[in-house]
CSV table of C-alpha atoms in Angstrom, one decimal:
chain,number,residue,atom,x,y,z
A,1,UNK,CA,0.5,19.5,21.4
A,2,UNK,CA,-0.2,21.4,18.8
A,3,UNK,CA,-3.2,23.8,17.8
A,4,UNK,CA,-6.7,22.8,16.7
A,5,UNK,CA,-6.6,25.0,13.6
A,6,UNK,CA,-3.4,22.8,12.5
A,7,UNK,CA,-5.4,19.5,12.9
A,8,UNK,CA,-8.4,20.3,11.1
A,9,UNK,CA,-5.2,21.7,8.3
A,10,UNK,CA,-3.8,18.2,8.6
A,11,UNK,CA,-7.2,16.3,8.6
A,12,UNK,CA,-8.1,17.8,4.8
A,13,UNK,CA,-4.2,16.6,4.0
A,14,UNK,CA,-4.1,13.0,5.4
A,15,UNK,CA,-7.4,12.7,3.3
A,16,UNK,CA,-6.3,13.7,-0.1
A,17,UNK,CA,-3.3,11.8,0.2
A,18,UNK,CA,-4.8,8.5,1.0
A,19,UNK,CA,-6.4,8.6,-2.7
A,20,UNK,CA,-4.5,6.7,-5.0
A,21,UNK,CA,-4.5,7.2,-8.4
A,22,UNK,CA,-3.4,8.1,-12.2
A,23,UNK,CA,-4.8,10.7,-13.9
A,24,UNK,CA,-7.6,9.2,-16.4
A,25,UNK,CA,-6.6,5.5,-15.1
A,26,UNK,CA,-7.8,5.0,-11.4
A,27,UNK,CA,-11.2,4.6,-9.8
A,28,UNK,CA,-11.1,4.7,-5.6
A,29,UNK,CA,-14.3,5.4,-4.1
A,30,UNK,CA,-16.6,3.3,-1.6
A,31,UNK,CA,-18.5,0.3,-2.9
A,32,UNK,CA,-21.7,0.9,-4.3
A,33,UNK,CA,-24.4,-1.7,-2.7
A,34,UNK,CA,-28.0,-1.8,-3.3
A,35,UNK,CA,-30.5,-0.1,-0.5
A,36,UNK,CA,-31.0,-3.6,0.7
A,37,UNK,CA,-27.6,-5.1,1.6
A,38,UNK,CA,-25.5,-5.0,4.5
A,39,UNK,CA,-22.4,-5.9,5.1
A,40,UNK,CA,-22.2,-9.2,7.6
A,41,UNK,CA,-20.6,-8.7,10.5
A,42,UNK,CA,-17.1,-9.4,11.1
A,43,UNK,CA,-16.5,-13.5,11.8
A,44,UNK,CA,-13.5,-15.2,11.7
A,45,UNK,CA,-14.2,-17.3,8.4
A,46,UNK,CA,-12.8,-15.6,5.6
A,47,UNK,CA,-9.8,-16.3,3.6
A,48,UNK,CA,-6.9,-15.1,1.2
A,49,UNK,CA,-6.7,-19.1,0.1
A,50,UNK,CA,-9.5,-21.7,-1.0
A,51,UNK,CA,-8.7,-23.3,2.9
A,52,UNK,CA,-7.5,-21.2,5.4
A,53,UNK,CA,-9.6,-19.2,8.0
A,54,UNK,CA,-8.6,-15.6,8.8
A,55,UNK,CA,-8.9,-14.1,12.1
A,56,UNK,CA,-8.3,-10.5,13.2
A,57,UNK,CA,-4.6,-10.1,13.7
A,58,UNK,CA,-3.2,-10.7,17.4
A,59,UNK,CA,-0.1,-8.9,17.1
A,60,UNK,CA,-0.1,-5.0,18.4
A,61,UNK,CA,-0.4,-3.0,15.0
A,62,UNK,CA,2.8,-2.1,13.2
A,63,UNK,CA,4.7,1.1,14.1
A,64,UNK,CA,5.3,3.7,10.9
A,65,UNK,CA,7.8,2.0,8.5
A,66,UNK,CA,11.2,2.5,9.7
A,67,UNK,CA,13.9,3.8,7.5
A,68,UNK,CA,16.4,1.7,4.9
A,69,UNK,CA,19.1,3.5,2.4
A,70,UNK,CA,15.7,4.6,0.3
A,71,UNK,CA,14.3,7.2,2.3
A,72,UNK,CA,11.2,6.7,4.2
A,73,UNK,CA,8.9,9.9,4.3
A,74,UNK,CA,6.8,10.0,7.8
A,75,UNK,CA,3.9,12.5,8.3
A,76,UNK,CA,3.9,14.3,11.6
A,77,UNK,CA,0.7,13.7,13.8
A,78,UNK,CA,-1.3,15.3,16.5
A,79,UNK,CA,0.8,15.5,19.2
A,80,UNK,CA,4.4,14.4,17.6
A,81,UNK,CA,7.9,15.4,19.0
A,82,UNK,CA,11.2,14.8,17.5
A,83,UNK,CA,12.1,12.6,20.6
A,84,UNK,CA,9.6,9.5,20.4
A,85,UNK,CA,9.5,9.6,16.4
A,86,UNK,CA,13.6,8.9,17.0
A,87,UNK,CA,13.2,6.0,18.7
A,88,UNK,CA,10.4,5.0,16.7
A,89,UNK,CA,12.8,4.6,13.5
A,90,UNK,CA,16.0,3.9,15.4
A,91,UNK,CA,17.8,7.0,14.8
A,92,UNK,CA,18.9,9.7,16.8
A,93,UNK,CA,17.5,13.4,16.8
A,94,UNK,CA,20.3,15.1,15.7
A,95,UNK,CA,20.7,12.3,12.4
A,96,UNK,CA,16.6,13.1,12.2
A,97,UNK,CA,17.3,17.2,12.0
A,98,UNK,CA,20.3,16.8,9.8
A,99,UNK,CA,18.0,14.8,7.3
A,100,UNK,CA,15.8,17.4,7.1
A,101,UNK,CA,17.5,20.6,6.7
A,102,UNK,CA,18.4,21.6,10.0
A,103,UNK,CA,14.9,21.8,10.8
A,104,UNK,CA,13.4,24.0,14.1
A,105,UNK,CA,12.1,20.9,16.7
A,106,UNK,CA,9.8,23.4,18.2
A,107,UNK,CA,7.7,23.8,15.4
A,108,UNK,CA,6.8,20.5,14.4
A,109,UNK,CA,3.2,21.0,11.9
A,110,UNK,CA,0.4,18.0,11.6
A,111,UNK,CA,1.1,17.4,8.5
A,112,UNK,CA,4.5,18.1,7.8
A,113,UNK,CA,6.7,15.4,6.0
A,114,UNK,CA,10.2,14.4,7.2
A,115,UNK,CA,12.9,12.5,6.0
A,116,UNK,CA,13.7,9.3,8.2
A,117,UNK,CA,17.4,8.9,7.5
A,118,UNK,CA,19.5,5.2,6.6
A,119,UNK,CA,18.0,3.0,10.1
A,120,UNK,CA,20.6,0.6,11.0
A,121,UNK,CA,18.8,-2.8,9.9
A,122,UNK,CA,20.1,-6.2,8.4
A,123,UNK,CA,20.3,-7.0,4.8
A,124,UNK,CA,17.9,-9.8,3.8
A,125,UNK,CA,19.1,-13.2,4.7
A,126,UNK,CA,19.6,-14.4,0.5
A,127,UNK,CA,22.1,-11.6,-0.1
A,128,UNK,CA,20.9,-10.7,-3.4
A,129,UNK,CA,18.6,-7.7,-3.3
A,130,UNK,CA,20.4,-4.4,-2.1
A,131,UNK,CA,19.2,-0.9,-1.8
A,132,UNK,CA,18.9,1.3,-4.9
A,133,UNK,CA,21.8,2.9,-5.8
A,134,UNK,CA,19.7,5.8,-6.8
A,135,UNK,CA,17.0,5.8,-4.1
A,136,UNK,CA,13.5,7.1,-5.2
A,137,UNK,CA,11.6,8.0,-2.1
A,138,UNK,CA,8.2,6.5,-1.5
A,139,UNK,CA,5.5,5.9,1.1
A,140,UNK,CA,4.3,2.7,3.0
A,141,UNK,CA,0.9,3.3,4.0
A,142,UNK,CA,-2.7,1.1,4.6
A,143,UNK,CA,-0.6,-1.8,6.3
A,144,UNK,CA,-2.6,-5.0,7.9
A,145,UNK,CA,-2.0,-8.0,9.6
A,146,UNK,CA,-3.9,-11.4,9.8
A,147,UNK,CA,-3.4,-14.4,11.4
A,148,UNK,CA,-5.2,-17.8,10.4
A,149,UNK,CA,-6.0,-20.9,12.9
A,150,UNK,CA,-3.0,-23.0,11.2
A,151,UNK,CA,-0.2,-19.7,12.6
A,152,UNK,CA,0.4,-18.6,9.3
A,153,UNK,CA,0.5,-15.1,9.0
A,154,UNK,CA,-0.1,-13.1,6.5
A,155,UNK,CA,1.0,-9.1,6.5
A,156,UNK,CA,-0.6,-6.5,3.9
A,157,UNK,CA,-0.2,-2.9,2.8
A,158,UNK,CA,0.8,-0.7,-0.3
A,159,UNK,CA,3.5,1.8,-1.3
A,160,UNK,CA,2.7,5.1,-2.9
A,161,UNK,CA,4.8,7.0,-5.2
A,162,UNK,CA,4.4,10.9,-4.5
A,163,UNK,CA,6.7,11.8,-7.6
A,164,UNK,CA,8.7,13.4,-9.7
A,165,UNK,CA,9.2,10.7,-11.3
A,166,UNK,CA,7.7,7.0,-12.2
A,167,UNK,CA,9.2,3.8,-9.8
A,168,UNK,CA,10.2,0.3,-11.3
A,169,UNK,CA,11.6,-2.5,-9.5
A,170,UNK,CA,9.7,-1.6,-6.2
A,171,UNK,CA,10.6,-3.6,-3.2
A,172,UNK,CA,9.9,-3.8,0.3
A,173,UNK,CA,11.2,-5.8,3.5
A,174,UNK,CA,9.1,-7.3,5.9
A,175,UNK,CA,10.6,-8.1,9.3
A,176,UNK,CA,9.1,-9.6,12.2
A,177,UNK,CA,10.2,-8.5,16.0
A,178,UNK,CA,9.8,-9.2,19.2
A,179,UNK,CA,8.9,-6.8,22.2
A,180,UNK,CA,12.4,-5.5,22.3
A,181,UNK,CA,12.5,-4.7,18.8
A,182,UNK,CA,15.2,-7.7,17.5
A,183,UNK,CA,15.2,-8.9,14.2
A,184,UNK,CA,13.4,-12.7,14.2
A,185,UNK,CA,12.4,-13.0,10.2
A,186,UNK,CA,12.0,-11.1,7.4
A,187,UNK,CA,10.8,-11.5,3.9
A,188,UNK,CA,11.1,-9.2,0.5
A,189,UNK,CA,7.7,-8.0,-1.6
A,190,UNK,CA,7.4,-6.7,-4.9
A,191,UNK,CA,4.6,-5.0,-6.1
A,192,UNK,CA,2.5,-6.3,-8.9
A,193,UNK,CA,3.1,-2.9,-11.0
A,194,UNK,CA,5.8,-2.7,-12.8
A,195,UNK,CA,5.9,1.0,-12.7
A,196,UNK,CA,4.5,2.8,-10.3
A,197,UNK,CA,3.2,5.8,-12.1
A,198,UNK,CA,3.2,9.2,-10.5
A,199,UNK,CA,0.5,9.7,-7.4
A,200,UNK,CA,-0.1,6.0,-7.6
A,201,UNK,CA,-0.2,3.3,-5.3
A,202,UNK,CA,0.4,-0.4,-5.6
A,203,UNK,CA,-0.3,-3.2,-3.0
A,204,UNK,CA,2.4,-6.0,-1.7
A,205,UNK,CA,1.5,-8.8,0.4
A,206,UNK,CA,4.1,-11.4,2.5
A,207,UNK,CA,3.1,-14.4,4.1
A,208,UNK,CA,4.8,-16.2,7.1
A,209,UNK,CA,3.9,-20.0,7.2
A,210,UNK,CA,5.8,-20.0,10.6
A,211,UNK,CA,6.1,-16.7,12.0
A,212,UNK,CA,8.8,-17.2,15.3
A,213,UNK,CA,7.2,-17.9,18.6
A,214,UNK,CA,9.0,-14.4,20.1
A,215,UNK,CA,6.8,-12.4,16.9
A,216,UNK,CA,5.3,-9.6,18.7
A,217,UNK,CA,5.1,-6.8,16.0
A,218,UNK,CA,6.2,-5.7,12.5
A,219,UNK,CA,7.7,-3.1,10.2
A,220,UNK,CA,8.1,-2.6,7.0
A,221,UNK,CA,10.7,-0.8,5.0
A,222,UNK,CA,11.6,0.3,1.8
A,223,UNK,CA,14.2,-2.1,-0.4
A,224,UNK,CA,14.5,-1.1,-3.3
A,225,UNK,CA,12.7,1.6,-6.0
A,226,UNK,CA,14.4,3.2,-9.4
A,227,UNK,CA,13.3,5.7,-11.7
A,228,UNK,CA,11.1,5.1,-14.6
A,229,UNK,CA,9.7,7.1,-17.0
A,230,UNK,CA,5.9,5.4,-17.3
A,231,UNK,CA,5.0,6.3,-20.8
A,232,UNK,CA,8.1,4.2,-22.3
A,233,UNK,CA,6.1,1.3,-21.1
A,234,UNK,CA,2.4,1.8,-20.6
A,235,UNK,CA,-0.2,2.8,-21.4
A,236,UNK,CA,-2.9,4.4,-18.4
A,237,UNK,CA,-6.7,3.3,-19.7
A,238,UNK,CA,-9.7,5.1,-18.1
A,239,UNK,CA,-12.2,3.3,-15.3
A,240,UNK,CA,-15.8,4.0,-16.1
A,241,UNK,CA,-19.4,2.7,-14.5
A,242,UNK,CA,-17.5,1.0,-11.7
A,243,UNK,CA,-19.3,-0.5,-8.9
A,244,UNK,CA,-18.6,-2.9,-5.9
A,245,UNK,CA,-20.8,-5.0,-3.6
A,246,UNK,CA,-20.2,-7.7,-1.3
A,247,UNK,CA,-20.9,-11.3,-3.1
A,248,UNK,CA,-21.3,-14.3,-0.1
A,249,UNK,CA,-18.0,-14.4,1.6
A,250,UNK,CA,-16.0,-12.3,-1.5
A,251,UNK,CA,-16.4,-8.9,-2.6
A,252,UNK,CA,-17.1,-8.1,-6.7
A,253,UNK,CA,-16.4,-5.0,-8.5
A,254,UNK,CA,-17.4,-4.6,-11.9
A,255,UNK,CA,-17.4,-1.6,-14.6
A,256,UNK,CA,-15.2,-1.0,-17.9
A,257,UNK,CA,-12.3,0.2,-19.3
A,258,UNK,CA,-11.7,2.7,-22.0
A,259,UNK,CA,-8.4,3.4,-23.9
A,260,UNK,CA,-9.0,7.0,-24.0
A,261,UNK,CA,-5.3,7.4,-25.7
A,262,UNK,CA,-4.4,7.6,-29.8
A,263,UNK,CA,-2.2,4.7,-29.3
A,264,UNK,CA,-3.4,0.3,-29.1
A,265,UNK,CA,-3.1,-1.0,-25.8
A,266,UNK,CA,-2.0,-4.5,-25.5
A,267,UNK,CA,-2.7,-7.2,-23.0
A,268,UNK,CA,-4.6,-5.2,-20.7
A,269,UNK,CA,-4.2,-5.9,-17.0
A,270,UNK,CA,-5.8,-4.2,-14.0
A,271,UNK,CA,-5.8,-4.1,-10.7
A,272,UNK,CA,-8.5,-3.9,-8.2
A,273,UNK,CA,-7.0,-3.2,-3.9
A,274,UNK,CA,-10.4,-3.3,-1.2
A,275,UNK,CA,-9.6,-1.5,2.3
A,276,UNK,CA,-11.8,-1.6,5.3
A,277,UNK,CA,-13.0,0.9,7.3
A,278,UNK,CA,-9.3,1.8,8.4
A,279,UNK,CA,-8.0,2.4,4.9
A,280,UNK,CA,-5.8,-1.0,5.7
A,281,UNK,CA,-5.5,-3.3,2.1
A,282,UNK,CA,-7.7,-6.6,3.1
A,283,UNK,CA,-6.9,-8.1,-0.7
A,284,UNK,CA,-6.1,-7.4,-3.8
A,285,UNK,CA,-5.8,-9.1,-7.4
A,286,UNK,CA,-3.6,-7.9,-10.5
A,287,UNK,CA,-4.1,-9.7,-13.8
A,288,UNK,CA,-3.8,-9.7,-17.5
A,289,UNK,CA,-7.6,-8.9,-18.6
A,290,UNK,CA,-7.1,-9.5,-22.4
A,291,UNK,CA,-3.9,-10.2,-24.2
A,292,UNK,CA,-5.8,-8.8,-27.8
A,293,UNK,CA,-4.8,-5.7,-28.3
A,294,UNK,CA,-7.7,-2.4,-27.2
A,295,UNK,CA,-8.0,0.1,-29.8
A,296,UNK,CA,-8.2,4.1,-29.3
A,297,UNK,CA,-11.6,4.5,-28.2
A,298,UNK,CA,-12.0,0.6,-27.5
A,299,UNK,CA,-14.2,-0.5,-24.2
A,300,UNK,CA,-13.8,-3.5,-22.5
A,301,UNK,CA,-15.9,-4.7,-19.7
A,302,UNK,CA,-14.8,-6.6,-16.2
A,303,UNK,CA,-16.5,-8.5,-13.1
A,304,UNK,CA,-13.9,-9.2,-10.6
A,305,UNK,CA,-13.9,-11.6,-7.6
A,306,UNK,CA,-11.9,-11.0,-4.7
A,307,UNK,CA,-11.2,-13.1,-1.6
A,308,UNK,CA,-11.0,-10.8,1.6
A,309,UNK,CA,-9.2,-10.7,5.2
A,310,UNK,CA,-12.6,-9.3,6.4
A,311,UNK,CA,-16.3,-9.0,5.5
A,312,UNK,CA,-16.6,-5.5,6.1
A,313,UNK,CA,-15.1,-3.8,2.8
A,314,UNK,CA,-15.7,0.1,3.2
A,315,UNK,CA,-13.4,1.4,-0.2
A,316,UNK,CA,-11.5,-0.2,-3.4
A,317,UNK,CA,-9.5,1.4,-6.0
A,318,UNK,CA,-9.3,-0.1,-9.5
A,319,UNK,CA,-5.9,0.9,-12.0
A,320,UNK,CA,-5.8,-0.6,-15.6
A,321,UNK,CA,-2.8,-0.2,-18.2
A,322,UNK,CA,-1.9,-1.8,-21.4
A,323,UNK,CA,1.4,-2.3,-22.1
A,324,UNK,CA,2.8,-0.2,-25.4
């Protein structure tokens, strides 16, 4: 185990990096609701569709992503060893020490990030999408599952770009397994952005109309992610005056956006990801706000609707670009 002074260290770390964000472009704060209202509590009647009911998930919740040919970062925790976070990811220690520089297993730091290296999985079942040839590393983080009365099931979470550089082409494999760990299904999701800029994050969302009857738990793993330089595409516009509150079974956030930058911004798009108390995505929506172009110094106001995966919506961030 290790010592308290290192997880009240690692408890200020985990928080700042659970903030997504680009500098100028990104709000992410908790909604703000008026002294009267409060949040209903949690029933089994909301939906990500106009007819399906969503239920808390039934499977166990999903392990840390495992690791593909793009590296998978993990964050130690209270009480880590090199052993168990092995067989978590399906490597062996000495592959686990090698990827990270010969590292000292005895001093294992909340907080610290390792490398997972290449985890022995199967290609998706079409054959097209391979691994990067020139893997960017990311993070998979804020990961939910729900399950609605018809079996479909619908699996949640986004990706966060640490840096150097901007991402493009971001993709992630889904795969459903049973107790033992075996392969049953697995699906590829792209995130809405089409670069991922620097201290970022982006949601992705899969869902399962017929999730195998052996389905007992899930991981997801990096696919694919390439370098992109953001500003050769986009342009970041500022969030100001944002606020959220629940709206009968949805949740609305509203505000404006301001092109803070010399250049026009054309068709504006944003995107609005709501967490619940667990920092786990329960919906998100990314689309085209205006196609007319928004001048330096131009403002332009939204009120979005969101359908959740449960009433209790504790934090959103809202991102908004215009494309050069």
């Amino acid at each position: 185990m290790l010592p308290r002074a290192s997880l009240t260290y690692a408890a200020g770390l985990l928080a700042s990096l659970m903030i997504s964000g680009c500098s100028g472009a990104v709000s992410n704060q908790p909604p703000t609701l008026p002294p009267t209202v409060t949040l209903p509590t949690p029933r089994p009647t909301l939906t990500p569709r106009p007819t399906p009911t969503l239920v808390a998930a039934t499977p166990p919740a999903p392990s840390q992503p495992a690791a593909t040919p793009t590296p998978v970062v993990y964050i130690v925790q209270a009480g880590d060893t090199l052993i168990p976070i092995a067989n978590r990811f399906g490597v062996s220690v000495a592959e686990l020490i090698a990827a990270n520089g010969n590292l000292d297993a005895t001093r294992l730091q909340i907080g610290q990030r390792l490398i997972i290296p290449q985890l022995r999985q199967p290609a998706p079942s079409d054959g097209s999408l391979l691994p990067s040839p020139t893997p960017v590393p990311y993070e998979i983080r804020s990961l939910n599952s729900v399950r609605s009365p018809a079996g479909s099931l619908d699996v949640m979470g986004e990706v966060f770009n640490p840096g150097p550089t901007g991402m493009s082409n971001v993709k992630v494999l889904v795969t459903l397994q049973d107790d033992a760990g075996n392969a049953l299904q697995s699906a590829v999701a792209s995130v809405p952005l089409s670069v991922v800029p620097v201290n970022q994050t982006s949601p992705f969302r899969v869902l399962f109309t017929n999730p195998p009857p052996g389905f007992a738990k899930f991981v997801v793993v990096p696919l694919r992610a390439e370098a992109a330089d953001p500003r050769a595409f986009i342009i970041p516009l500022a969030i100001r005056n944002v606020t959220g509150r629940p709206d009968g079974p949805q949740f609305r956030v509203t505000g404006e956006i301001a092109n803070t930058t010399a250049d026009t911004a054309n068709q504006v798009r944003l995107l609005v990801t709501i967490y619940d108390a667990e920092r786990r995505v329960v919906g998100y929506r990314y689309f085209a706000l205006s196609e007319a172009p928004l001048a330096p110094n131009g403002v332009l106001p939204f009120d979005v609707l969101l359908t959740t995966a449960t009433p209790n919506v504790a934090s959103f961030a809202v991102y908004a670009e215009g494309a050069r």
